[in-house]
């Protein structure tokens, strides 16, 4: 069984990897004609290169392990924040899987949004 300190250390390591993956191995593309629907338009993730897909797969697997440990800890403690934790975890998975559109035009903004979600998860875990 992992203690809270170990889980937090895993979160720190994952956060660095998520940020590095988004900023160094990812790309975004403007979705043509999307400004007709939303002011400023929307963006999609660019296709990953094969080496980057391998990084993505391993990062996703490692992140799932960390958030499952944290979620189990929160469940055992009877946390009232499980639904917020689940929503936040799903948001981070979208950034890792790159399977959703983006309302933000830069990789730096996407990385910061992922960092905010991970900070929220650590905060909710600390509340248990």
XYZ file of C-alpha atoms in Angstrom:
128
model
C 0.000 0.000 0.000
C 1.292 3.466 -0.843
C 1.209 6.274 1.662
C 0.137 9.810 0.828
C 3.721 11.075 0.576
C 4.613 8.406 -1.984
C 1.485 9.178 -4.014
C 2.337 12.889 -3.980
C 5.870 12.096 -5.162
C 4.396 10.033 -8.018
C 2.160 12.999 -8.880
C 5.169 15.329 -9.013
C 6.978 12.998 -11.405
C 3.893 12.531 -13.581
C 3.275 16.282 -13.702
C 6.762 16.896 -15.088
C 6.256 14.191 -17.699
C 2.801 15.458 -18.740
C 4.098 19.015 -19.165
C 7.150 17.805 -21.114
C 4.963 15.586 -23.323
C 2.567 18.395 -24.162
C 5.205 21.065 -24.752
C 7.930 18.973 -26.433
C 6.138 16.128 -28.203
C 2.744 17.557 -29.174
C 1.284 20.045 -31.595
C -1.986 21.867 -32.169
C -3.707 22.796 -35.398
C -6.384 25.377 -36.050
C -9.672 23.788 -37.096
C -10.604 25.423 -40.378
C -13.743 27.583 -40.311
C -14.240 27.029 -36.571
C -14.313 30.787 -35.972
C -17.769 30.718 -37.563
C -18.992 28.748 -34.564
C -16.811 30.076 -31.732
C -15.048 33.418 -31.561
C -11.339 32.804 -31.964
C -11.983 29.300 -33.283
C -10.970 25.972 -31.831
C -7.897 23.810 -32.147
C -7.209 20.104 -32.505
C -4.200 18.072 -31.513
C -1.768 17.432 -34.370
C -0.983 13.809 -35.219
C 1.859 12.401 -33.131
C 4.976 10.863 -34.611
C 5.434 7.149 -33.899
C 8.082 7.702 -31.188
C 5.821 10.223 -29.512
C 2.954 7.723 -29.559
C 5.099 5.342 -27.513
C 5.794 8.103 -24.990
C 2.073 8.887 -24.893
C 1.111 5.267 -24.241
C 3.577 4.833 -21.383
C 2.613 8.179 -19.853
C -1.073 7.261 -19.976
C -0.440 3.896 -18.318
C 1.711 5.473 -15.604
C -0.796 8.271 -14.959
C -3.666 5.779 -14.625
C -1.686 3.883 -11.974
C -1.074 7.077 -9.987
C -4.613 8.383 -10.088
C -6.024 4.944 -9.242
C -3.791 4.820 -6.146
C -4.957 8.289 -5.166
C -8.604 7.466 -5.832
C -8.398 4.277 -3.748
C -6.888 6.304 -0.901
C -9.722 8.840 -1.163
C -12.369 6.096 -1.266
C -10.945 4.424 1.856
C -11.015 7.791 3.616
C -14.626 8.421 2.573
C -13.753 11.564 0.622
C -16.639 13.731 -0.497
C -14.554 14.967 -3.442
C -14.492 11.816 -5.572
C -16.645 13.233 -8.376
C -14.415 16.324 -8.659
C -11.349 14.091 -8.590
C -12.795 11.857 -11.326
C -13.687 14.840 -13.522
C -10.198 16.273 -13.110
C -8.555 12.911 -13.829
C -10.575 12.561 -17.007
C -9.483 16.052 -18.095
C -5.821 15.087 -17.649
C -6.411 11.880 -19.593
C -7.827 13.973 -22.456
C -4.606 15.996 -22.486
C -2.519 12.823 -22.515
C -4.647 10.927 -25.057
C -5.132 14.122 -27.069
C -8.624 13.045 -28.011
C -10.556 16.267 -27.550
C -10.628 19.703 -29.111
C -8.886 22.616 -27.449
C -10.259 26.058 -26.737
C -6.728 27.301 -26.185
C -4.320 28.022 -29.044
C -0.955 27.094 -27.557
C 0.821 24.091 -26.137
C 1.928 26.199 -23.183
C -1.689 27.004 -22.314
C -2.644 23.330 -22.653
C 0.274 22.342 -20.408
C -0.772 24.911 -17.817
C -4.362 23.624 -17.888
C -3.086 20.074 -17.292
C -0.853 21.345 -14.474
C -3.867 23.032 -12.852
C -5.880 19.792 -12.994
C -3.005 17.833 -11.439
C -2.674 20.464 -8.691
C -6.401 20.113 -8.006
C -6.038 16.343 -7.693
C -3.180 16.704 -5.221
C -5.214 19.236 -3.235
C -8.260 16.959 -3.108
C -6.096 14.042 -2.044
C -4.571 16.152 0.722
C -8.087 16.965 2.007
C -8.713 13.310 2.882
